[in-house]
Short mmCIF file of C-alpha atoms in Angstrom, two decimals:
data_model
loop_
_atom_site.label_atom_id
_atom_site.label_comp_id
_atom_site.label_asym_id
_atom_site.label_seq_id
_atom_site.Cartn_x
_atom_site.Cartn_y
_atom_site.Cartn_z
CA MET L 75 -78.44 -44.86 78.56
CA ALA L 76 -77.63 -48.24 80.07
CA SER L 77 -74.78 -48.74 77.63
CA LEU L 78 -73.39 -45.32 78.49
CA LEU L 79 -73.54 -46.13 82.18
CA ASN L 80 -71.72 -49.40 81.56
CA ILE L 81 -69.02 -47.63 79.61
CA SER L 82 -68.69 -45.05 82.36
CA ALA L 83 -68.42 -47.77 84.99
CA ASN L 84 -65.78 -49.60 82.97
CA LEU L 85 -63.77 -46.42 82.58
CA ARG L 86 -63.89 -45.79 86.31
CA ARG L 87 -62.97 -49.32 87.35
CA PRO L 88 -59.22 -49.17 86.43
CA VAL L 89 -58.91 -45.91 88.33
CA MET L 90 -60.40 -47.48 91.43
CA VAL L 91 -58.11 -50.49 91.00
CA GLY L 92 -55.18 -48.10 90.71
CA VAL L 93 -56.25 -46.27 93.85
CA ARG L 94 -56.58 -49.53 95.77
CA ALA L 95 -53.18 -50.67 94.50
CA ALA L 96 -51.56 -47.39 95.51
CA SER L 97 -53.18 -47.63 98.94
CA ALA L 98 -51.93 -51.20 99.34
CA HIS L 99 -48.40 -50.18 98.35
CA ALA L 100 -48.49 -47.26 100.80
CA ALA L 101 -49.63 -49.56 103.61
CA ALA L 102 -46.89 -52.08 102.80
CA PHE L 103 -44.34 -49.29 102.71
CA ARG L 104 -45.37 -47.98 106.13
CA SER L 105 -45.39 -51.52 107.52
CA ALA L 106 -41.84 -52.07 106.26
CA LEU L 107 -40.67 -48.85 107.90
CA SER L 108 -42.37 -49.81 111.17
CA ASN L 109 -40.47 -53.12 111.15
CA GLU L 110 -37.08 -51.43 110.82
CA SER L 111 -34.78 -51.97 113.79
CA ALA L 112 -35.21 -49.32 116.45
CA THR L 113 -32.32 -47.11 117.49
CA GLU L 114 -31.44 -47.73 121.13
CA VAL L 115 -30.03 -44.86 123.20
CA THR L 116 -28.54 -45.18 126.68
CA THR L 117 -27.09 -42.40 128.82
CA LEU L 118 -24.23 -43.52 131.06
CA ASP L 119 -23.63 -42.10 134.53
CA SER L 120 -20.96 -39.81 133.11
CA GLY L 121 -23.46 -38.26 130.68
CA LEU L 122 -22.01 -39.94 127.59
CA ARG L 123 -24.72 -41.34 125.32
CA VAL L 124 -24.44 -44.68 123.55
CA ALA L 125 -26.69 -45.17 120.52
CA SER L 126 -26.86 -48.09 118.13
CA GLU L 127 -28.90 -49.80 115.46
CA PRO L 128 -28.38 -53.52 114.73
CA LEU L 129 -28.01 -54.37 111.05
CA PRO L 130 -27.76 -57.78 109.35
CA THR L 131 -24.30 -57.07 107.93
CA GLN L 132 -20.72 -57.97 108.67
CA LEU L 133 -19.69 -54.33 108.27
CA ALA L 134 -19.98 -51.69 110.97
CA THR L 135 -19.35 -48.00 111.44
CA VAL L 136 -18.37 -46.53 114.79
CA GLY L 137 -18.61 -42.79 115.28
CA LEU L 138 -17.70 -40.64 118.26
CA TRP L 139 -19.68 -37.41 117.92
CA ILE L 140 -18.77 -34.34 119.95
CA ASN L 141 -20.42 -30.96 120.46
CA ALA L 142 -17.47 -29.06 119.06
CA GLY L 143 -16.98 -27.05 115.90
CA SER L 144 -16.50 -23.60 114.48
CA ARG L 145 -19.69 -22.29 116.10
CA TYR L 146 -18.14 -22.83 119.54
CA GLU L 147 -15.16 -20.66 118.57
CA ASP L 148 -14.55 -16.93 118.47
CA LYS L 149 -12.57 -14.73 116.11
CA HIS L 150 -9.37 -15.40 118.06
CA ASN L 151 -9.44 -19.22 118.04
CA ASN L 152 -11.58 -19.91 114.96
CA GLY L 153 -10.07 -22.90 113.18
CA THR L 154 -8.89 -24.73 116.29
CA ALA L 155 -11.39 -27.59 115.97
CA ASN L 156 -10.41 -28.29 112.38
CA PHE L 157 -6.72 -27.93 113.27
CA PHE L 158 -7.02 -30.64 115.92
CA GLU L 159 -8.56 -32.94 113.32
CA GLN L 160 -5.27 -32.72 111.41
CA VAL L 161 -3.17 -33.90 114.37
CA ALA L 162 -5.61 -36.35 115.95
CA PHE L 163 -4.23 -39.39 114.12
CA LYS L 164 -0.55 -38.53 114.68
CA GLY L 165 -0.35 -40.87 117.64
CA THR L 166 -1.32 -40.94 121.30
CA THR L 167 0.53 -41.16 124.61
CA LYS L 168 0.00 -44.95 124.38
CA ARG L 169 0.64 -45.48 120.67
CA SER L 170 3.03 -43.94 118.18
CA GLN L 171 1.67 -42.85 114.82
CA SER L 172 3.20 -45.89 113.13
CA ALA L 173 1.75 -48.26 115.75
CA LEU L 174 -1.69 -46.68 115.36
CA GLU L 175 -1.55 -46.94 111.60
CA GLN L 176 -0.35 -50.54 111.81
CA GLU L 177 -3.23 -51.56 114.07
CA VAL L 178 -5.78 -49.94 111.79
CA GLU L 179 -4.16 -51.58 108.76
CA ASN L 180 -4.20 -55.01 110.39
CA LEU L 181 -7.91 -54.62 111.11
CA GLY L 182 -8.62 -53.60 107.53
CA ALA L 183 -10.41 -50.60 109.01
CA HIS L 184 -10.56 -46.99 107.89
CA LEU L 185 -10.28 -44.03 110.25
CA ASP L 186 -11.65 -40.62 109.40
CA ALA L 187 -12.49 -37.33 111.09
CA SER L 188 -14.54 -34.33 110.06
CA THR L 189 -15.35 -30.98 111.58
CA GLY L 190 -18.51 -28.98 110.97
CA ARG L 191 -20.06 -25.84 112.36
CA GLU L 192 -21.73 -27.60 115.29
CA GLU L 193 -20.21 -31.09 115.49
CA THR L 194 -16.90 -32.92 115.27
CA VAL L 195 -16.86 -36.65 114.53
CA PHE L 196 -14.15 -39.30 114.71
CA GLN L 197 -15.26 -42.30 112.73
CA ALA L 198 -14.09 -45.79 111.85
CA ARG L 199 -15.41 -48.31 109.34
CA CYS L 200 -14.59 -51.91 110.13
CA LEU L 201 -15.89 -55.47 110.38
CA SER L 202 -18.58 -55.91 113.01
CA LYS L 203 -16.40 -58.35 114.96
CA ASP L 204 -13.72 -55.64 115.32
CA VAL L 205 -16.01 -53.03 116.90
CA PRO L 206 -14.56 -53.54 120.44
CA LYS L 207 -11.03 -52.87 119.20
CA VAL L 208 -12.11 -49.87 117.14
CA ILE L 209 -13.91 -48.31 120.12
CA GLU L 210 -10.74 -48.70 122.17
CA LEU L 211 -8.71 -46.99 119.40
CA LEU L 212 -11.13 -44.05 119.09
CA ALA L 213 -11.25 -43.67 122.87
CA ASP L 214 -7.45 -43.53 122.98
CA ILE L 215 -7.33 -40.93 120.20
CA VAL L 216 -9.76 -38.51 121.87
CA GLN L 217 -8.53 -39.03 125.45
CA ASN L 218 -4.77 -39.29 125.00
CA PRO L 219 -3.74 -37.31 121.91
CA LYS L 220 -0.01 -36.80 121.50
CA ILE L 221 0.24 -33.21 120.43
CA ASP L 222 3.85 -32.18 119.86
CA ASP L 223 5.30 -29.10 118.20
CA ALA L 224 6.60 -30.97 115.16
CA ASP L 225 3.16 -32.39 114.35
CA VAL L 226 1.57 -28.98 114.85
CA LYS L 227 4.06 -27.41 112.45
CA ARG L 228 3.43 -30.04 109.77
CA ALA L 229 -0.36 -29.78 110.22
CA ARG L 230 -0.14 -26.00 109.85
CA GLU L 231 1.60 -26.34 106.49
CA VAL L 232 -0.95 -28.90 105.30
CA LEU L 233 -3.89 -26.74 106.37
CA LEU L 234 -2.59 -23.60 104.68
CA GLY L 235 -2.09 -25.58 101.48
CA GLU L 236 -5.59 -27.07 101.68
CA ILE L 237 -7.15 -23.66 102.25
CA GLU L 238 -5.49 -22.41 99.06
CA LYS L 239 -6.80 -25.42 97.13
CA VAL L 240 -10.34 -24.90 98.41
CA GLU L 241 -10.33 -21.21 97.58
CA ALA L 242 -9.04 -21.96 94.08
CA GLY L 243 -10.98 -25.09 93.18
CA ASN L 244 -14.07 -25.60 95.37
CA LEU L 245 -16.05 -22.46 94.70
CA ARG L 246 -19.26 -23.97 96.01
CA ASN L 247 -17.74 -24.23 99.50
CA VAL L 248 -16.32 -20.72 99.15
CA VAL L 249 -19.77 -19.34 98.29
CA PHE L 250 -21.43 -21.09 101.24
CA ASP L 251 -18.76 -19.78 103.61
CA HIS L 252 -19.44 -16.27 102.31
CA LEU L 253 -23.19 -16.89 102.64
CA HIS L 254 -22.82 -17.79 106.34
CA SER L 255 -20.44 -14.89 106.95
CA THR L 256 -22.90 -12.32 105.61
CA ALA L 257 -26.15 -13.95 106.80
CA PHE L 258 -24.93 -14.40 110.38
CA GLN L 259 -22.39 -11.59 110.54
CA GLY L 260 -21.27 -10.70 114.03
CA THR L 261 -22.22 -14.13 115.40
CA SER L 262 -20.35 -17.41 115.80
CA LEU L 263 -22.28 -19.09 112.98
CA ALA L 264 -20.44 -16.79 110.58
CA ASN L 265 -17.17 -18.58 111.44
CA THR L 266 -15.69 -20.80 108.74
CA VAL L 267 -14.71 -24.35 109.65
CA TRP L 268 -11.19 -23.74 108.37
CA GLY L 269 -10.65 -20.47 110.21
CA PRO L 270 -8.69 -17.53 108.81
CA SER L 271 -5.11 -18.12 107.68
CA SER L 272 -3.85 -15.72 110.35
CA ASN L 273 -5.28 -17.99 113.07
CA ILE L 274 -3.85 -21.12 111.46
CA ARG L 275 -0.41 -19.53 111.56
CA SER L 276 -0.72 -18.62 115.23
CA ILE L 277 -2.36 -21.75 116.75
CA LYS L 278 0.04 -23.60 119.06
CA ARG L 279 0.11 -26.91 120.90
CA ASP L 280 -1.28 -25.40 124.11
CA ASP L 281 -4.25 -23.99 122.17
CA LEU L 282 -5.10 -27.46 120.87
CA ARG L 283 -4.64 -29.01 124.29
CA GLY L 284 -6.94 -26.40 125.82
CA TYR L 285 -9.52 -27.04 123.11
CA VAL L 286 -9.56 -30.77 123.86
CA ASP L 287 -9.73 -30.25 127.62
CA SER L 288 -12.65 -27.83 127.42
CA HIS L 289 -14.78 -29.56 124.77
CA PHE L 290 -14.16 -33.29 124.98
CA LYS L 291 -16.42 -33.98 127.97
CA ALA L 292 -18.72 -36.97 128.41
CA PRO L 293 -22.05 -35.04 128.36
CA ARG L 294 -20.99 -33.55 125.00
CA MET L 295 -20.31 -36.94 123.37
CA VAL L 296 -22.33 -39.61 121.57
CA LEU L 297 -20.98 -43.02 120.64
CA ALA L 298 -23.00 -44.03 117.55
CA VAL L 299 -22.66 -47.52 116.08
CA ALA L 300 -24.42 -49.27 113.20
CA GLY L 301 -23.73 -52.91 112.34
CA ASP L 302 -24.04 -56.40 113.78
CA VAL L 303 -23.79 -55.12 117.36
CA ARG L 304 -25.65 -55.35 120.67
CA GLN L 305 -26.50 -52.31 122.78
CA THR L 306 -25.62 -53.96 126.11
CA GLU L 307 -22.15 -54.88 124.84
CA LEU L 308 -21.59 -51.35 123.54
CA GLU L 309 -22.54 -49.91 126.93
CA LYS L 310 -19.93 -52.11 128.61
CA LEU L 311 -17.29 -51.12 126.05
CA ALA L 312 -18.13 -47.43 126.51
CA GLU L 313 -17.84 -47.76 130.30
CA GLN L 314 -14.55 -49.58 129.92
CA HIS L 315 -12.83 -47.30 127.42
CA LEU L 316 -14.64 -43.96 127.79
CA GLY L 317 -15.60 -44.16 131.45
CA LYS L 318 -12.73 -41.89 132.46
CA VAL L 319 -13.79 -39.02 130.21
CA GLN L 320 -14.50 -36.12 132.54
CA SER L 321 -18.06 -34.92 132.96
CA THR L 322 -17.33 -31.70 134.84
CA PHE L 323 -16.09 -28.41 133.45
CA ASP L 324 -13.48 -25.98 134.68
CA GLY L 325 -15.67 -22.91 134.74
CA LYS L 326 -18.65 -22.47 132.44
CA PRO L 327 -19.27 -25.21 129.85
CA PRO L 328 -19.05 -24.19 126.19
CA THR L 329 -22.41 -23.03 124.89
CA LEU L 330 -23.83 -21.84 121.61
CA SER L 331 -24.16 -18.09 121.49
CA ALA L 332 -27.29 -16.48 120.07
CA VAL L 333 -27.42 -15.90 116.33
CA ARG L 334 -28.81 -13.01 114.36
CA PHE L 335 -29.74 -13.15 110.68
CA THR L 336 -28.89 -10.08 108.60
CA GLY L 337 -30.26 -9.55 105.13
CA SER L 338 -27.16 -8.53 103.22
CA GLU L 339 -24.81 -9.53 100.44
CA VAL L 340 -21.16 -10.20 99.65
CA ARG L 341 -19.79 -10.21 96.11
CA VAL L 342 -16.37 -11.39 95.06
CA ARG L 343 -16.07 -10.37 91.44
CA ASP L 344 -13.47 -12.29 89.45
CA ASP L 345 -13.92 -12.20 85.68
CA SER L 346 -11.20 -14.82 85.19
CA ILE L 347 -13.62 -17.49 86.48
CA PRO L 348 -15.75 -18.90 83.63
CA LEU L 349 -19.04 -19.21 85.56
CA ALA L 350 -20.86 -17.12 88.13
CA HIS L 351 -21.46 -18.96 91.42
CA VAL L 352 -24.40 -17.56 93.38
CA ALA L 353 -26.28 -18.47 96.56
CA VAL L 354 -29.42 -16.69 97.78
CA ALA L 355 -31.07 -17.63 101.08
CA VAL L 356 -33.54 -16.49 103.70
CA GLU L 357 -33.44 -17.37 107.37
CA GLY L 358 -34.90 -20.81 108.01
CA CYS L 359 -35.64 -22.58 111.28
CA GLY L 360 -33.90 -24.91 113.71
CA VAL L 361 -33.75 -28.66 113.21
CA SER L 362 -36.38 -29.38 115.89
CA ASP L 363 -38.84 -26.71 114.72
CA ALA L 364 -42.21 -27.88 113.40
CA ASP L 365 -41.63 -25.84 110.24
CA ALA L 366 -38.44 -27.71 109.32
CA LEU L 367 -40.21 -30.50 107.44
CA PRO L 368 -42.58 -28.31 105.37
CA LEU L 369 -39.54 -26.20 104.43
CA SER L 370 -37.77 -29.38 103.30
CA VAL L 371 -40.78 -30.27 101.17
CA ALA L 372 -40.72 -26.76 99.70
CA SER L 373 -37.02 -27.16 98.92
CA SER L 374 -37.68 -30.53 97.30
CA LEU L 375 -40.38 -28.93 95.18
CA ILE L 376 -37.87 -26.42 93.77
CA GLY L 377 -35.52 -29.35 93.26
CA SER L 378 -32.09 -29.54 91.67
CA TRP L 379 -30.75 -29.94 88.16
CA ASP L 380 -27.47 -30.34 86.32
CA ARG L 381 -27.21 -29.89 82.56
CA SER L 382 -24.68 -32.74 82.35
CA HIS L 383 -27.42 -35.13 83.53
CA GLY L 384 -29.95 -34.06 80.92
CA GLY L 385 -33.69 -34.48 81.21
CA GLY L 386 -34.45 -30.94 82.26
CA VAL L 387 -37.14 -30.32 79.64
CA ASN L 388 -39.09 -33.30 80.99
CA SER L 389 -38.61 -32.46 84.66
CA ALA L 390 -41.51 -31.78 86.99
CA SER L 391 -39.54 -28.84 88.40
CA LYS L 392 -40.56 -25.70 86.55
CA LEU L 393 -37.19 -24.14 87.32
CA ALA L 394 -35.38 -27.13 85.79
CA VAL L 395 -37.51 -26.87 82.64
CA ALA L 396 -36.75 -23.15 82.34
CA SER L 397 -33.03 -23.73 82.97
CA ALA L 398 -32.84 -26.43 80.30
CA THR L 399 -35.01 -24.65 77.73
CA ASP L 400 -33.51 -21.18 78.02
CA LYS L 401 -30.00 -22.26 79.15
CA LEU L 402 -30.39 -20.22 82.32
CA SER L 403 -27.85 -22.18 84.36
CA HIS L 404 -25.39 -25.04 84.27
CA ASN L 405 -26.77 -26.44 87.52
CA PHE L 406 -28.75 -25.46 90.59
CA GLU L 407 -29.72 -26.98 93.91
CA SER L 408 -32.30 -25.90 96.43
CA PHE L 409 -31.23 -26.37 100.05
CA ASN L 410 -32.61 -26.27 103.56
CA LEU L 411 -29.72 -26.13 106.04
CA THR L 412 -30.84 -26.62 109.64
CA TYR L 413 -28.81 -25.88 112.75
CA ARG L 414 -29.90 -26.19 116.36
CA ASP L 415 -31.72 -22.88 116.55
CA THR L 416 -31.76 -21.42 113.04
CA GLY L 417 -31.22 -22.31 109.41
CA LEU L 418 -30.75 -21.18 105.84
CA TRP L 419 -33.32 -21.92 103.13
CA GLY L 420 -32.40 -21.02 99.58
CA ILE L 421 -30.76 -21.93 96.30
CA TYR L 422 -27.27 -22.22 94.85
CA PHE L 423 -26.64 -22.02 91.11
CA GLU L 424 -23.86 -21.73 88.57
CA CYS L 425 -24.52 -19.91 85.32
CA ASP L 426 -22.93 -18.07 82.42
CA PRO L 427 -21.99 -14.48 83.29
CA LEU L 428 -24.80 -12.88 81.28
CA MET L 429 -27.52 -15.19 82.64
CA CYS L 430 -27.39 -14.17 86.32
CA GLU L 431 -30.31 -11.76 86.06
CA ASP L 432 -32.56 -14.12 84.10
CA MET L 433 -31.81 -17.08 86.36
CA LEU L 434 -32.48 -15.09 89.51
CA PHE L 435 -35.73 -13.75 88.04
CA ASN L 436 -36.96 -17.31 87.48
CA VAL L 437 -35.80 -18.41 90.94
CA GLN L 438 -37.67 -15.63 92.71
CA ASN L 439 -40.70 -16.19 90.51
CA GLU L 440 -40.81 -19.81 91.69
CA TRP L 441 -40.37 -18.71 95.29
CA MET L 442 -43.35 -16.38 95.02
CA ARG L 443 -45.37 -19.17 93.43
CA LEU L 444 -44.53 -21.33 96.46
CA CYS L 445 -46.03 -18.66 98.65
CA THR L 446 -49.23 -18.18 96.73
CA MET L 447 -50.30 -20.92 94.33
CA VAL L 448 -48.44 -24.18 94.83
CA THR L 449 -50.78 -27.10 94.12
CA ASP L 450 -51.59 -30.34 95.90
CA GLY L 451 -50.16 -32.37 93.01
CA GLU L 452 -46.82 -30.57 93.16
CA VAL L 453 -46.58 -31.07 96.91
CA GLU L 454 -47.38 -34.78 96.61
CA ARG L 455 -44.58 -35.17 94.08
CA ALA L 456 -42.18 -33.21 96.28
CA LYS L 457 -43.04 -35.38 99.30
CA ARG L 458 -42.29 -38.56 97.35
CA GLN L 459 -38.99 -37.14 96.16
CA LEU L 460 -38.07 -36.09 99.70
CA LYS L 461 -38.85 -39.53 101.08
CA THR L 462 -36.83 -41.17 98.31
CA ARG L 463 -33.86 -38.91 98.93
CA LEU L 464 -33.92 -39.38 102.70
CA LEU L 465 -34.23 -43.17 102.50
CA ALA L 466 -31.61 -43.45 99.74
CA GLY L 467 -29.26 -41.50 102.00
CA LEU L 468 -29.50 -44.21 104.67
CA GLU L 469 -27.89 -47.01 102.67
CA GLY L 470 -25.31 -48.91 104.67
CA PRO L 471 -23.80 -48.73 108.18
CA GLN L 472 -21.86 -45.52 107.59
CA ALA L 473 -24.86 -43.43 106.58
CA ILE L 474 -26.98 -44.87 109.39
CA SER L 475 -24.27 -44.31 112.00
CA GLU L 476 -23.91 -40.70 110.89
CA ASP L 477 -27.66 -40.15 111.04
CA ILE L 478 -27.78 -41.65 114.54
CA GLY L 479 -24.88 -39.56 115.82
CA ARG L 480 -26.12 -36.29 114.39
CA GLN L 481 -29.72 -36.68 115.59
CA VAL L 482 -28.88 -37.97 119.08
CA LEU L 483 -26.28 -35.24 119.59
CA ARG L 484 -28.68 -32.51 118.50
CA GLN L 485 -32.06 -33.79 119.71
CA GLY L 486 -31.33 -36.56 122.22
CA ARG L 487 -33.07 -39.20 120.10
CA ARG L 488 -33.27 -40.56 116.58
CA GLU L 489 -36.66 -40.25 114.98
CA PRO L 490 -37.95 -43.64 113.75
CA LEU L 491 -38.39 -43.81 109.99
CA HIS L 492 -42.11 -44.57 110.20
CA GLU L 493 -42.60 -41.40 112.29
CA LEU L 494 -40.65 -39.34 109.78
CA GLU L 495 -42.63 -40.81 106.88
CA ARG L 496 -45.90 -40.05 108.63
CA ARG L 497 -44.88 -36.45 109.31
CA ILE L 498 -43.88 -35.97 105.67
CA GLU L 499 -47.14 -37.49 104.49
CA ASN L 500 -49.10 -35.08 106.70
CA VAL L 501 -47.61 -32.02 104.98
CA THR L 502 -50.18 -30.35 102.74
CA ALA L 503 -50.05 -27.69 100.06
CA ALA L 504 -51.54 -25.27 102.58
CA ASN L 505 -48.68 -26.04 105.00
CA VAL L 506 -46.12 -25.32 102.29
CA ARG L 507 -47.79 -22.05 101.35
CA ASP L 508 -47.97 -21.04 105.01
CA VAL L 509 -44.28 -21.65 105.76
CA ALA L 510 -43.29 -20.02 102.47
CA MET L 511 -45.25 -16.91 103.40
CA LYS L 512 -43.67 -16.98 106.86
CA TYR L 513 -40.04 -17.44 105.83
CA ILE L 514 -39.77 -16.29 102.20
CA PHE L 515 -42.42 -13.72 101.24
CA ASP L 516 -41.19 -10.15 101.71
CA ARG L 517 -38.12 -11.27 103.68
CA CYS L 518 -34.65 -9.81 103.36
CA PRO L 519 -32.37 -12.42 101.74
CA ALA L 520 -28.66 -13.04 102.16
CA VAL L 521 -26.73 -13.16 98.89
CA ALA L 522 -23.22 -14.49 98.23
CA SER L 523 -21.62 -14.60 94.80
CA VAL L 524 -18.21 -15.37 93.35
CA GLY L 525 -16.97 -15.00 89.78
CA PRO L 526 -18.12 -12.81 86.87
CA VAL L 527 -21.19 -11.46 88.66
CA GLU L 528 -21.56 -8.03 87.04
CA ASN L 529 -24.92 -9.13 85.59
CA LEU L 530 -26.29 -10.09 89.01
CA PRO L 531 -28.92 -7.49 90.02
CA ASP L 532 -28.04 -5.16 92.88
CA TYR L 533 -29.27 -6.05 96.34
CA MET L 534 -32.20 -3.64 96.41
CA ARG L 535 -33.60 -5.13 93.19
CA ILE L 536 -33.24 -8.62 94.63
CA ARG L 537 -34.97 -7.50 97.82
CA SER L 538 -37.84 -5.86 95.95
CA SER L 539 -38.51 -9.13 94.08
CA MET L 540 -39.15 -11.02 97.31
CA SER L 541 -42.84 -10.11 97.14
CA TRP L 542 -45.69 -9.82 94.67
CA VAL L 543 -48.34 -7.13 94.71
CA ARG L 544 -51.45 -8.97 95.83
CA LEU L 545 -54.99 -7.77 95.08
#
């Protein structure tokens, strides 16, 4: 008996050592996150917010984030925000286009702009020592844009050409535009960033000028900087170069209209396309909602997979194993898109034409398993993957600046990494099952598909598979 007890004790000892080691690593990890530089946020008298995070690097990214995008548009002016992006770097009232380009070239910097559904950002990557000059350039671009008819005409031709390229070559974006248009039909969140071609052809200089005058106000802006910078210096630069940005509105300020989710579908059948492109989603929650993080963990648990990367048969994701073993799809990705007051939680996949039904069956089977029998071990794995993905996405000044700008613009602050890690760690399997039951089980989905989708089940069959008979 004594020998058996000794053997048992010896067998247990490595496990305890492993537990202690894991605990030590977790503590060191949390300590490292706690020691990360804090994001400083200051609100100027005009309402403009200045946010920064100092980094031990000679590179910096400066972003000017604005509450402007397709969700602030209506069916008559949809596309205006993205249109302005195309003419923003064509010169200002102080600088010609060539002078602007020459200054940027001499700095070795890179200017960029992007428009989304809820935000527009003008961004520059540069050396940290050139941040003052870059802020002055961005301030000039957003305050004094030179919008002439010739530039508008050229931008119109470019945009119409780009829309054709997207529709022909980037089917993933096309599917997600259709998904928003059917899920939020009749609301501003259904608007595409590009806008319809008819609007692009009719937008004029005065429309762009009116867009800038009504949206580019100090309370709607965030100056986000990551690099070897100091908050006090940035505040002075913002006062100097952006202090004249108006803070009052002529009439009512632009606001986000209410959204309404509609369970529905849109199919664009085109048998000339080799693969079926499908997205299925339910209504999620807003970015500040307490359910947002458990939904992200649930999405991470479903995971993503691409057959070109291999490894599916050894994946912890049951859907990836099924896709690789039975050749259900070429790739899939689970997503949790969050906006200010709503969201979309679902999956996008590409598959052979005759595999649509089988792939969707496996997807919905996994969704129902999330609602009813997901285990602690699976949730622990999903939490680690989520933390890895979030932290890996914050490599370098550009990613950090974008994270700062987006969070401060939406929520007024940037959540410290140690807080985020703690909230993820507190998610349990019961939390995941609860949010899955709340948002997924027996809910009407939105479905968007493009390509040879004859094999995709009809909407009523998809809807009926959103629940299991429970005893």
